[in-house]
XYZ file of C-alpha atoms in Angstrom:
749
model
C 172.039 144.074 95.231
C 170.470 144.994 98.485
C 168.748 142.149 100.520
C 165.183 142.025 100.085
C 163.558 143.512 102.999
C 160.954 140.870 103.307
C 163.373 138.218 103.611
C 164.904 139.536 106.856
C 163.665 137.397 109.743
C 164.578 140.069 112.274
C 162.218 142.752 111.031
C 158.450 142.956 112.196
C 155.999 141.008 110.129
C 154.230 143.987 109.171
C 157.251 145.525 107.569
C 158.204 142.431 105.954
C 154.467 141.945 104.393
C 154.426 145.749 103.319
C 157.703 145.334 101.404
C 156.708 141.979 99.510
C 153.375 143.369 98.630
C 154.955 146.368 97.080
C 156.639 144.220 94.592
C 153.788 142.148 93.397
C 151.811 142.926 90.163
C 148.151 142.300 90.017
C 148.589 138.795 88.514
C 150.755 137.930 91.375
C 148.498 139.334 94.040
C 145.496 137.509 92.418
C 147.989 134.240 92.891
C 148.434 134.653 96.331
C 144.736 134.486 97.172
C 143.924 131.422 95.043
C 144.083 128.043 96.420
C 144.267 125.071 94.367
C 143.235 121.272 94.995
C 146.073 119.048 94.197
C 145.539 115.279 93.805
C 149.162 114.350 92.730
C 151.410 114.200 89.626
C 152.670 110.583 89.739
C 154.723 111.055 86.608
C 156.910 114.048 88.227
C 157.128 112.246 91.314
C 158.301 109.125 89.820
C 160.815 110.999 87.693
C 161.683 113.098 90.534
C 161.731 115.917 88.035
C 160.390 119.112 87.380
C 160.161 119.067 83.726
C 156.990 117.214 83.750
C 154.616 119.568 85.636
C 150.872 119.323 85.664
C 148.362 122.364 85.561
C 148.617 123.248 89.408
C 152.302 122.712 89.478
C 152.541 125.359 86.505
C 150.537 127.657 88.229
C 152.671 127.404 91.230
C 155.798 128.119 89.223
C 153.924 131.103 87.340
C 153.129 132.582 90.732
C 149.341 132.084 90.371
C 148.990 129.951 93.407
C 149.247 130.908 97.062
C 148.055 127.704 98.569
C 147.416 124.114 97.729
C 145.344 121.539 99.601
C 144.887 117.613 99.828
C 148.610 117.187 99.809
C 149.211 114.453 102.613
C 152.829 113.470 102.346
C 155.967 115.080 103.309
C 157.592 114.286 99.858
C 155.068 115.941 97.715
C 154.751 118.868 100.049
C 158.576 119.717 99.905
C 158.558 118.995 96.214
C 155.824 121.573 95.586
C 157.241 124.035 97.876
C 160.434 123.716 96.088
C 158.749 124.960 92.833
C 157.268 127.863 94.781
C 160.525 128.847 96.618
C 163.017 128.276 93.881
C 161.201 128.837 90.657
C 158.232 131.356 91.482
C 158.627 135.054 91.217
C 160.036 136.268 94.441
C 159.965 132.617 95.804
C 156.838 133.081 98.037
C 156.176 129.939 99.867
C 153.061 127.855 99.604
C 150.543 127.451 102.303
C 149.584 123.622 102.512
C 146.052 123.095 103.918
C 144.313 119.956 104.544
C 140.850 118.607 106.181
C 142.531 117.400 109.371
C 139.106 117.232 111.216
C 139.545 114.517 113.924
C 143.029 113.378 113.518
C 145.709 112.785 110.971
C 147.288 109.347 111.087
C 146.346 108.744 114.610
C 142.391 109.051 114.353
C 140.446 110.526 117.165
C 136.736 110.050 117.832
C 134.709 112.156 115.486
C 134.036 115.667 116.586
C 130.661 115.064 117.771
C 131.647 112.157 119.735
C 134.480 114.514 121.490
C 131.690 116.847 122.293
C 129.792 114.176 123.844
C 132.748 114.104 126.507
C 131.761 117.627 127.643
C 135.533 117.925 128.162
C 137.075 121.073 126.254
C 140.360 120.102 127.415
C 140.046 116.694 125.968
C 139.110 118.087 122.522
C 142.084 120.674 122.822
C 144.471 117.591 123.458
C 143.281 115.629 120.567
C 143.707 118.621 118.093
C 147.272 119.103 119.530
C 148.046 115.666 118.241
C 146.430 116.260 114.805
C 148.298 119.431 114.556
C 151.618 117.765 115.625
C 151.021 115.084 112.943
C 149.903 117.332 110.298
C 152.690 119.730 110.572
C 155.139 116.862 110.362
C 154.226 116.235 106.794
C 154.571 119.665 105.840
C 150.619 120.931 106.343
C 150.268 124.259 107.848
C 146.604 124.787 108.008
C 143.555 122.679 108.727
C 140.021 123.351 107.594
C 138.499 122.826 111.192
C 136.838 123.064 113.536
C 133.458 122.805 112.042
C 131.414 124.944 114.405
C 128.118 124.913 112.769
C 125.072 124.022 115.027
C 123.042 121.426 114.058
C 119.509 120.600 114.979
C 118.584 118.463 112.254
C 120.037 115.086 112.414
C 119.138 114.324 108.927
C 122.066 116.576 107.945
C 125.093 114.458 107.398
C 127.707 117.126 108.586
C 126.193 117.143 112.082
C 129.108 114.761 112.791
C 131.623 117.322 112.290
C 130.508 119.755 114.739
C 129.416 119.866 118.496
C 125.621 119.233 118.046
C 122.625 121.548 118.925
C 124.034 123.977 121.666
C 125.672 127.226 121.272
C 127.051 127.009 124.993
C 128.851 123.508 124.244
C 129.493 124.541 120.653
C 131.455 127.629 121.724
C 133.327 125.713 124.364
C 134.285 122.802 121.956
C 135.170 125.732 119.356
C 137.684 127.634 121.415
C 139.202 124.523 122.603
C 140.000 123.143 119.295
C 141.542 126.360 118.143
C 143.806 126.446 121.020
C 144.930 122.791 120.515
C 145.461 123.273 116.524
C 147.398 126.740 116.761
C 149.013 126.313 120.442
C 150.556 129.267 121.957
C 151.992 132.162 119.810
C 155.200 134.041 120.551
C 155.247 137.662 119.119
C 152.303 136.669 116.901
C 154.140 133.863 115.357
C 153.169 130.037 115.627
C 155.416 127.370 116.851
C 156.739 124.716 114.693
C 154.108 121.940 115.647
C 150.978 124.296 115.047
C 148.642 124.656 112.315
C 146.327 127.508 111.430
C 142.696 126.621 112.452
C 139.807 127.639 110.151
C 136.677 127.486 112.050
C 133.615 126.985 109.283
C 131.127 127.329 107.870
C 130.240 131.101 108.394
C 127.184 130.911 108.926
C 124.225 128.804 109.347
C 125.103 125.946 107.313
C 123.806 123.488 109.974
C 120.449 124.808 109.333
C 120.101 123.644 105.700
C 116.555 123.224 104.747
C 115.287 119.861 105.136
C 118.791 118.504 106.388
C 119.604 118.478 102.974
C 123.291 119.153 102.178
C 124.323 122.513 100.383
C 120.780 123.506 100.529
C 119.813 127.189 101.755
C 119.252 128.301 105.151
C 116.617 130.688 106.189
C 117.192 131.737 109.835
C 115.719 134.363 111.874
C 118.193 137.036 113.165
C 117.539 136.228 116.774
C 118.320 132.543 115.926
C 121.360 133.508 114.098
C 122.930 135.628 116.767
C 121.753 133.596 119.786
C 122.387 130.298 118.444
C 124.494 130.061 115.188
C 127.024 132.603 115.758
C 128.261 132.321 119.329
C 130.586 129.294 118.240
C 132.448 131.668 115.622
C 132.820 134.452 118.173
C 134.372 131.791 120.645
C 136.826 130.623 117.980
C 137.792 134.165 117.014
C 138.260 135.240 120.537
C 140.362 132.024 120.975
C 142.766 133.419 118.028
C 141.498 131.596 115.040
C 144.047 132.689 112.093
C 141.415 131.978 109.282
C 137.650 131.481 109.069
C 135.796 129.566 106.020
C 132.801 130.850 104.493
C 129.760 128.465 103.655
C 128.385 127.298 100.383
C 124.781 128.172 100.796
C 122.468 131.137 100.605
C 122.071 132.559 104.017
C 118.702 134.403 104.078
C 118.724 134.796 100.240
C 122.478 136.015 100.015
C 125.052 133.452 99.486
C 127.437 133.312 102.544
C 130.662 133.565 100.255
C 129.310 136.941 98.582
C 127.655 138.058 101.927
C 129.337 141.466 102.816
C 127.100 141.956 106.068
C 128.344 138.630 107.226
C 131.931 138.529 106.190
C 132.840 142.178 107.064
C 130.248 143.852 109.311
C 129.886 140.743 111.631
C 132.927 138.645 111.252
C 135.376 141.629 111.241
C 133.003 144.573 112.692
C 131.227 142.647 115.611
C 133.642 139.864 116.248
C 136.892 141.619 115.579
C 138.404 138.969 113.248
C 141.912 140.145 111.956
C 142.886 136.642 109.961
C 141.914 135.754 106.335
C 138.484 134.291 105.232
C 138.747 131.482 102.717
C 135.986 130.268 100.746
C 134.699 126.722 100.787
C 135.448 124.560 97.538
C 134.167 126.061 94.482
C 132.184 128.485 96.288
C 133.252 131.671 94.720
C 132.481 130.036 91.322
C 129.480 129.039 92.775
C 128.043 132.680 92.970
C 127.450 132.405 89.440
C 125.677 129.046 89.642
C 123.563 130.298 92.274
C 122.519 133.181 90.092
C 123.811 135.619 92.514
C 126.546 136.938 90.044
C 126.459 137.514 86.419
C 129.653 135.594 85.553
C 133.021 134.697 87.167
C 134.558 138.052 87.032
C 131.461 139.377 88.623
C 131.629 136.585 91.263
C 135.295 137.460 92.040
C 134.676 141.031 92.392
C 131.595 140.391 94.571
C 133.267 137.958 96.892
C 136.339 139.930 97.442
C 134.382 143.148 98.126
C 132.293 140.992 100.607
C 135.386 140.459 102.661
C 136.397 136.793 101.347
C 140.254 136.889 100.949
C 141.223 133.592 99.303
C 139.233 131.178 96.844
C 139.488 127.652 97.178
C 138.993 125.885 93.895
C 139.381 122.807 91.998
C 140.470 124.712 88.906
C 140.246 127.965 86.891
C 139.871 130.139 90.057
C 137.332 133.135 89.578
C 139.839 135.118 91.318
C 142.020 134.834 88.418
C 139.716 137.466 86.716
C 140.557 140.099 89.559
C 143.126 141.788 87.598
C 140.559 142.596 84.912
C 137.972 143.411 87.396
C 140.070 146.027 88.798
C 140.732 147.255 85.308
C 137.159 147.325 84.790
C 136.477 149.248 87.884
C 134.436 146.259 89.292
C 136.709 146.461 92.432
C 139.764 148.410 93.713
C 143.387 147.134 93.861
C 143.201 148.405 97.591
C 140.670 145.671 98.349
C 142.812 142.964 96.633
C 146.053 144.395 98.460
C 143.967 144.059 101.795
C 143.341 140.469 100.985
C 147.010 139.600 99.964
C 148.208 141.404 103.008
C 146.119 139.088 105.367
C 147.261 136.048 103.502
C 150.903 137.072 103.264
C 150.726 137.738 107.197
C 149.469 134.252 107.940
C 152.434 132.849 105.951
C 154.851 134.813 107.907
C 153.241 134.021 111.363
C 153.533 130.295 110.582
C 157.194 130.670 109.766
C 157.132 130.057 106.095
C 159.599 132.398 104.817
C 162.008 131.183 107.487
C 161.580 127.499 107.201
C 159.484 126.402 104.106
C 160.357 122.866 104.141
C 159.180 120.048 106.450
C 161.940 117.833 108.220
C 161.352 114.580 106.527
C 163.649 112.925 108.862
C 161.371 113.212 112.044
C 157.954 112.594 110.212
C 157.746 108.959 110.932
C 158.597 109.156 114.447
C 155.763 111.938 114.951
C 153.249 109.882 113.017
C 153.989 106.568 115.049
C 154.173 108.450 118.591
C 152.471 105.901 121.149
C 151.545 108.628 123.563
C 149.181 109.848 120.419
C 147.372 106.461 120.434
C 146.836 107.058 124.141
C 145.121 110.338 123.572
C 142.926 108.578 121.118
C 141.771 105.910 123.503
C 141.161 108.277 126.327
C 139.237 110.300 123.866
C 137.058 107.460 122.814
C 136.451 106.251 126.498
C 135.403 109.760 127.522
C 132.967 110.146 124.638
C 130.990 106.985 125.235
C 127.263 107.676 126.164
C 125.540 104.969 128.108
C 121.828 105.542 126.834
C 120.226 102.637 129.021
C 121.071 100.094 131.402
C 119.036 97.764 133.157
C 121.607 96.478 135.242
C 123.233 94.279 132.598
C 126.287 96.472 132.428
C 129.143 96.178 133.351
C 129.652 92.768 132.189
C 131.210 90.431 134.848
C 133.877 88.965 132.799
C 134.648 86.295 135.426
C 131.062 84.831 134.905
C 131.454 84.705 131.130
C 132.357 81.814 129.050
C 131.021 82.692 125.630
C 130.219 86.083 124.102
C 128.289 86.274 120.773
C 129.366 89.596 118.876
C 126.811 90.406 115.869
C 127.243 92.959 113.230
C 129.441 93.834 110.215
C 130.424 97.148 111.909
C 132.001 94.960 114.851
C 134.655 93.977 112.626
C 135.026 96.984 110.212
C 138.169 98.876 110.834
C 137.241 101.630 108.245
C 134.031 102.223 109.818
C 135.478 102.278 113.406
C 137.508 105.223 112.327
C 134.482 107.250 110.776
C 134.478 109.600 107.912
C 136.561 112.570 106.915
C 139.897 111.133 107.212
C 142.268 110.467 104.481
C 145.851 109.035 105.839
C 144.368 106.324 108.148
C 146.427 103.196 109.080
C 143.679 100.305 109.105
C 146.390 97.739 110.420
C 146.660 99.548 113.733
C 142.872 100.482 114.009
C 141.222 98.479 116.953
C 137.671 97.356 116.152
C 135.213 96.625 118.613
C 135.723 92.932 118.057
C 139.503 93.094 118.347
C 138.817 95.121 121.704
C 136.580 92.515 123.254
C 138.942 89.565 122.213
C 141.945 91.414 123.570
C 140.056 92.356 126.850
C 138.493 89.195 127.641
C 141.475 87.197 126.908
C 141.851 83.458 125.786
C 139.754 82.148 128.565
C 136.520 83.506 127.228
C 135.229 82.480 123.791
C 134.261 85.537 121.538
C 132.601 84.509 118.390
C 131.373 86.809 115.637
C 128.632 86.709 112.874
C 128.146 89.873 110.621
C 124.454 89.142 110.747
C 121.894 91.449 108.991
C 123.585 93.731 106.322
C 123.901 97.430 106.116
C 122.464 98.264 102.810
C 124.701 100.432 100.518
C 123.841 103.817 99.815
C 121.412 104.601 96.893
C 123.577 107.734 95.886
C 127.107 106.694 95.966
C 129.398 108.636 98.220
C 131.736 111.264 96.662
C 134.439 109.890 99.105
C 134.609 106.192 98.076
C 136.697 106.864 94.990
C 139.401 107.984 97.772
C 138.955 104.772 99.603
C 141.602 101.977 99.105
C 138.906 99.297 99.432
C 135.366 101.085 100.199
C 133.289 98.644 102.358
C 130.080 97.700 100.728
C 127.705 94.919 101.185
C 126.906 93.910 97.481
C 123.787 92.790 96.001
C 124.125 89.119 96.849
C 124.309 89.306 100.533
C 121.928 86.555 102.025
C 120.346 88.388 105.112
C 117.936 85.389 105.653
C 121.031 83.018 106.324
C 123.177 85.617 108.060
C 120.419 86.584 110.555
C 119.784 82.740 111.267
C 123.485 82.363 111.857
C 123.419 85.187 114.320
C 120.597 83.822 116.367
C 122.173 80.482 116.386
C 125.279 82.031 117.708
C 123.387 83.945 120.556
C 121.535 80.883 121.558
C 124.831 79.383 122.483
C 126.132 82.406 124.266
C 126.146 83.946 127.814
C 125.556 87.557 126.263
C 125.207 88.962 122.938
C 126.869 92.260 121.759
C 125.104 93.675 118.864
C 127.010 96.507 117.089
C 124.586 98.374 114.689
C 124.499 101.848 113.217
C 125.563 103.460 109.844
C 128.678 102.995 107.793
C 131.163 105.669 107.733
C 130.181 106.761 104.126
C 126.580 107.260 105.248
C 127.189 110.379 107.209
C 129.388 113.480 106.604
C 129.148 115.658 103.662
C 126.696 114.668 100.869
C 125.387 112.220 103.498
C 122.177 113.370 104.521
C 119.347 111.096 104.967
C 115.683 111.038 104.632
C 114.947 108.618 107.628
C 116.293 107.630 110.935
C 115.587 104.044 110.998
C 117.987 101.284 111.831
C 119.632 99.943 108.766
C 118.014 97.235 106.600
C 116.680 94.213 108.806
C 118.721 95.353 112.050
C 115.393 95.788 113.868
C 114.019 92.596 112.957
C 117.312 91.010 113.828
C 117.487 92.697 117.319
C 113.952 91.325 117.868
C 115.027 87.763 117.069
C 118.193 87.941 119.181
C 116.121 89.373 122.007
C 113.802 86.408 121.407
C 116.598 83.938 122.259
C 116.496 85.110 126.056
C 120.330 85.525 126.030
C 120.920 89.112 127.426
C 121.369 91.848 124.613
C 123.825 94.793 124.659
C 123.042 97.085 121.679
C 126.371 99.255 120.678
C 125.653 101.788 118.451
C 128.279 103.046 115.637
C 126.605 106.324 114.297
C 126.834 110.253 114.138
C 123.306 111.054 114.389
C 120.148 109.610 116.736
C 118.745 106.235 115.095
C 114.776 105.111 115.979
C 115.506 103.338 119.204
C 111.880 103.353 120.174
C 111.775 99.337 120.451
C 115.310 98.713 121.480
C 114.881 101.342 124.572
C 111.554 99.221 125.573
C 112.935 95.828 125.366
C 116.909 95.838 125.544
C 118.716 95.922 128.774
C 121.590 98.173 127.664
C 122.374 100.385 124.969
C 125.700 102.204 124.412
C 126.574 104.871 121.929
C 129.915 104.532 120.728
C 129.816 106.939 117.694
C 132.896 106.447 115.227
C 135.503 106.065 117.916
C 138.655 106.104 116.116
C 142.026 104.330 116.100
C 141.791 102.898 119.602
C 137.956 102.801 119.622
C 137.384 99.160 120.168
C 139.735 99.008 123.147
C 137.508 101.925 124.736
C 134.075 100.151 123.979
C 135.486 96.752 125.569
C 136.832 98.608 128.642
C 133.648 100.136 128.995
C 131.421 97.083 128.429
C 133.517 95.078 131.182
C 133.605 98.215 133.676
C 137.320 99.064 133.499
C 135.862 102.493 132.958
C 132.386 104.096 133.482
C 130.733 105.608 130.660
C 130.321 109.528 131.262
C 129.585 111.080 127.928
C 126.487 113.029 127.565
C 124.396 113.550 124.498
C 125.278 116.820 122.502
C 121.682 116.784 120.725
C 118.273 115.825 121.696
C 117.703 112.025 120.725
C 114.321 112.248 118.768
C 111.969 109.223 119.025
C 111.604 109.249 114.985
C 112.274 111.551 111.991
C 108.635 113.002 112.342
C 109.730 114.886 115.386
C 112.751 116.828 113.652
C 113.911 119.215 114.478
C 113.745 119.103 118.030
C 116.202 120.907 120.570
C 116.650 121.780 124.159
C 116.072 125.314 123.551
C 112.516 125.552 122.561
C 110.132 128.293 123.719
C 107.097 128.032 126.181
C 103.963 128.458 123.816
C 100.360 128.215 124.133
C 99.142 125.614 126.653
C 102.598 124.635 127.704
C 101.086 121.937 129.965
C 100.095 120.091 126.924
C 103.323 120.359 125.061
C 103.929 116.670 125.503
C 100.776 115.966 123.566
C 101.444 118.109 120.289
C 101.534 114.671 118.352
C 98.375 112.586 118.800
C 99.997 109.298 117.939
C 102.740 109.425 120.365
C 104.761 111.528 123.125
C 106.012 114.859 121.651
C 109.051 114.542 123.827
C 112.532 113.242 123.002
C 113.511 109.403 123.757
C 116.673 110.918 125.444
C 116.985 114.695 126.271
C 120.050 116.721 125.524
C 122.719 116.076 128.196
C 121.605 112.616 128.792
C 124.147 109.816 129.770
C 124.090 107.128 132.346
C 126.839 105.993 134.683
C 127.747 102.770 136.426
C 128.004 105.082 139.506
C 125.373 107.136 141.184
C 125.427 110.740 141.953
C 123.506 112.980 144.155
C 123.217 117.077 143.563
C 122.439 119.093 146.715
C 122.912 122.273 148.357
C 122.039 124.504 145.324
C 122.424 128.320 146.068
C 123.036 131.507 144.014
C 125.169 134.197 145.583
C 124.040 136.968 145.823
C 120.351 136.459 145.414
C 120.050 139.931 143.763
C 122.418 141.239 141.093
C 122.433 144.503 139.366
C 122.356 144.687 135.532
C 126.026 144.147 134.453
C 126.633 142.074 137.614
C 127.755 138.310 138.020
C 125.932 135.725 140.085
C 127.655 132.718 141.238
C 126.129 129.244 141.513
C 127.119 126.565 143.937
C 126.303 123.027 144.224
C 127.423 119.896 145.803
C 127.810 116.688 144.131
C 128.356 113.407 145.919
C 129.195 110.159 144.314
C 126.988 107.896 146.315
C 128.336 104.482 145.032
C 131.494 102.723 145.815
C 133.235 103.143 142.561
C 135.181 105.988 140.883
C 133.452 107.543 137.963
C 133.444 110.925 136.182
C 130.398 112.978 136.161
C 129.257 116.020 133.821
C 127.392 118.572 135.895
C 125.211 120.790 133.794
C 123.735 124.347 134.445
C 120.630 125.371 132.957
C 119.086 128.974 132.733
C 115.644 130.358 132.161
C 114.853 134.056 132.045
C 110.952 134.615 133.041
C 110.161 137.675 131.496
C 111.700 140.693 129.491
C 112.330 142.125 126.019
C 111.951 139.037 124.297
C 110.644 135.477 125.214
C 113.470 132.988 126.149
C 113.918 129.308 125.849
C 112.436 127.048 128.511
C 116.209 126.035 129.339
C 119.737 127.018 127.910
C 122.910 125.204 128.876
C 125.055 128.124 130.338
C 127.737 125.973 132.077
C 129.106 122.490 132.472
C 131.865 120.832 134.384
C 133.275 117.166 134.007
C 134.611 116.220 137.519
C 136.098 112.609 138.809
C 134.649 111.267 142.145
C 135.878 108.574 144.116
C 133.223 106.226 145.675
C 131.562 108.339 148.623
C 133.341 111.423 147.732
C 131.849 114.865 147.563
C 132.801 118.225 145.700
C 131.433 121.636 145.599
C 131.302 123.248 142.119
C 130.944 126.888 141.260
C 129.385 128.375 138.087
C 129.729 132.114 137.176
C 126.566 133.821 135.447
C 127.728 137.087 134.117
C 126.413 139.573 131.361
C 127.534 137.184 128.606
C 125.353 134.423 130.039
C 122.676 136.763 130.870
C 122.345 138.750 127.725
C 120.316 137.880 124.727
C 119.894 139.203 121.090
C 116.457 140.696 120.750
C 114.393 141.193 117.623
C 112.748 144.081 119.462
C 115.711 146.182 119.969
C 117.564 144.448 117.120
C 120.751 144.297 119.488
C 122.029 142.648 122.518
C 119.872 143.120 125.649
C 120.287 142.354 129.361
C 116.981 142.389 131.069
C 116.188 143.081 134.929
C 114.170 139.758 135.541
C 113.816 136.745 137.487
C 116.098 133.764 136.683
C 115.462 130.062 137.205
C 118.717 127.930 137.717
C 118.823 124.127 137.460
C 121.896 122.207 137.965
C 121.772 118.229 137.386
C 123.278 115.311 135.251
C 121.154 116.457 132.195
C 118.878 118.869 130.851
C 116.101 117.305 132.699
C 117.728 118.159 136.009
C 115.034 119.009 138.645
C 117.267 120.600 141.368
C 116.141 124.255 141.061
C 117.006 127.762 142.506
C 116.397 131.239 141.380
C 117.708 134.844 141.387
C 116.971 138.277 140.357
C 118.685 140.864 138.246
C 117.588 144.269 139.168
């Protein structure tokens, strides 16, 4: 019998794919574009037997499954892979996917936090660690990065992305794709890489009312200028797959939207990989009253350009063979989807090495250098919102530190949401970090204080937690607050850790208000009244109402959900071992009534009164986009643009000098903002167009340069319904936040 061409590793991938595809019947083709959730088969695992198979395992054996997700251990991955390789038709290996969002065993700060570092190289390094660990247990594919732009902090999934800005979002999207996928050799991914899947195409972050899964109604100009640039950047970085969104986009569900998935993604952006749906999104086309039934849903999704269906059970794509017979969709369209999926399997090396090497898994998962990346990521993500001189704390003058808050001693909440293979025993909480850093000579005592009320609507992820953190109905807030106040009165300083639990943000964790939880504001007021200096440390992934705290407390530090080494990072920042240099990736509103609010708004009627749009308070943010303080001080000077006049299609270079005017080394994030004064369409008052994070010693100066070329100077216009670059005058500001006042201008002629 002749050797099957597709098994020959010496042949080009395209030739191997063509050979294998020609051998498959319609049912087997439909199987390759069907992905199943797998939550385990304890009986089969315990018996180490293939005789007792469950529904998903039978689909694998029958060739009705091309991919499986939610496997997270090497033994299960290899056992299921063996079913595919040794018992399914043609032995086509499975592609294992998983939500590796911000780390696998080593948990990094959440993606929004890493975005606050304004350091794409850090994001790349963090996801490189995640890829190594995920691949060591047999995973080949991550459903990340999430690149949705989010300007409504009520939306829980804001925490998975890079915030409100397309420039920052695009940089972080590309960096994460590079981190996950690494370098390719002749189109093949390395043995420590995983396929990236930027999501959710497109507009999911603009869900109505910030309510998860709701529809999005977005103007064409906003879609092209704001929501699509991060996807373009991810595609240009080489993303192997893309995930479509659940919701309706302007009246057409994203997972059945041919304009979006084919014309925009493949035509305009040049994407060549495969598109996977979000969970049950193809079946949902019928639920959303877009498709008549599941066969219609499958046919419409495939025709739209959706190559693989992710489903809990009973895939709609299993109806594709009959849909082809009925003339609802062509076999050529199915072949195209299967070809894309098979190509990815060959590129990741599955046909040549389908199994994970279990002998090296533990060494990879426990690598100490991975934890160091987590510590660095946590440190660089910290944002100092306010400092009246209290920070950094002088450890040499401290005898007693009071730490207040349930979150201060909660390992699970320190890690944040969207993780599933964590190790709580090695997680450093904020309380742990302070005790270790301050040492035995300083008394560090803790009281949980006012509780964080539990969710009214339970989290769908709580069932996956070994011990979900809950407060319970019998918690005595009065007594807890009194104990916290007594502790504060006897201390030299109080570190209050407030915010939201990890299950109060993320998917299905939208919220209707931005208040501090429960009686936390009252507790802050009581603690401040003791006269003991109070540092507020926030553990959150969205802005919370800090109006009182900003006015009355001397120091506020945004810690996000800082990950495995987060408590160590927070402690080092509080005592000045490092200077916080993170910057806000979103506009921090005063209250929920201001939502949505973003940096890139437009100049409208009577702009001189823009700060008075609300009669009851300032119509300005509490903290602007890009805000973040430092223990050092920096001066920006000598801003110039060369040349002062550039032709259409030309490039201007912006130069600026930054000087560390303090006596300590620190990082600074230089940010460049642009405004076009007139043209085909009106343009926002300021748009971020460049940023650089630099380290400067005390007294050191450096000159930075930014290039503004056609990509930075163009915009999509509703007038021409296309990209345009105008001859106009452009304003440039460079500084440490979007409130920068160092200004220059240039002309495009």
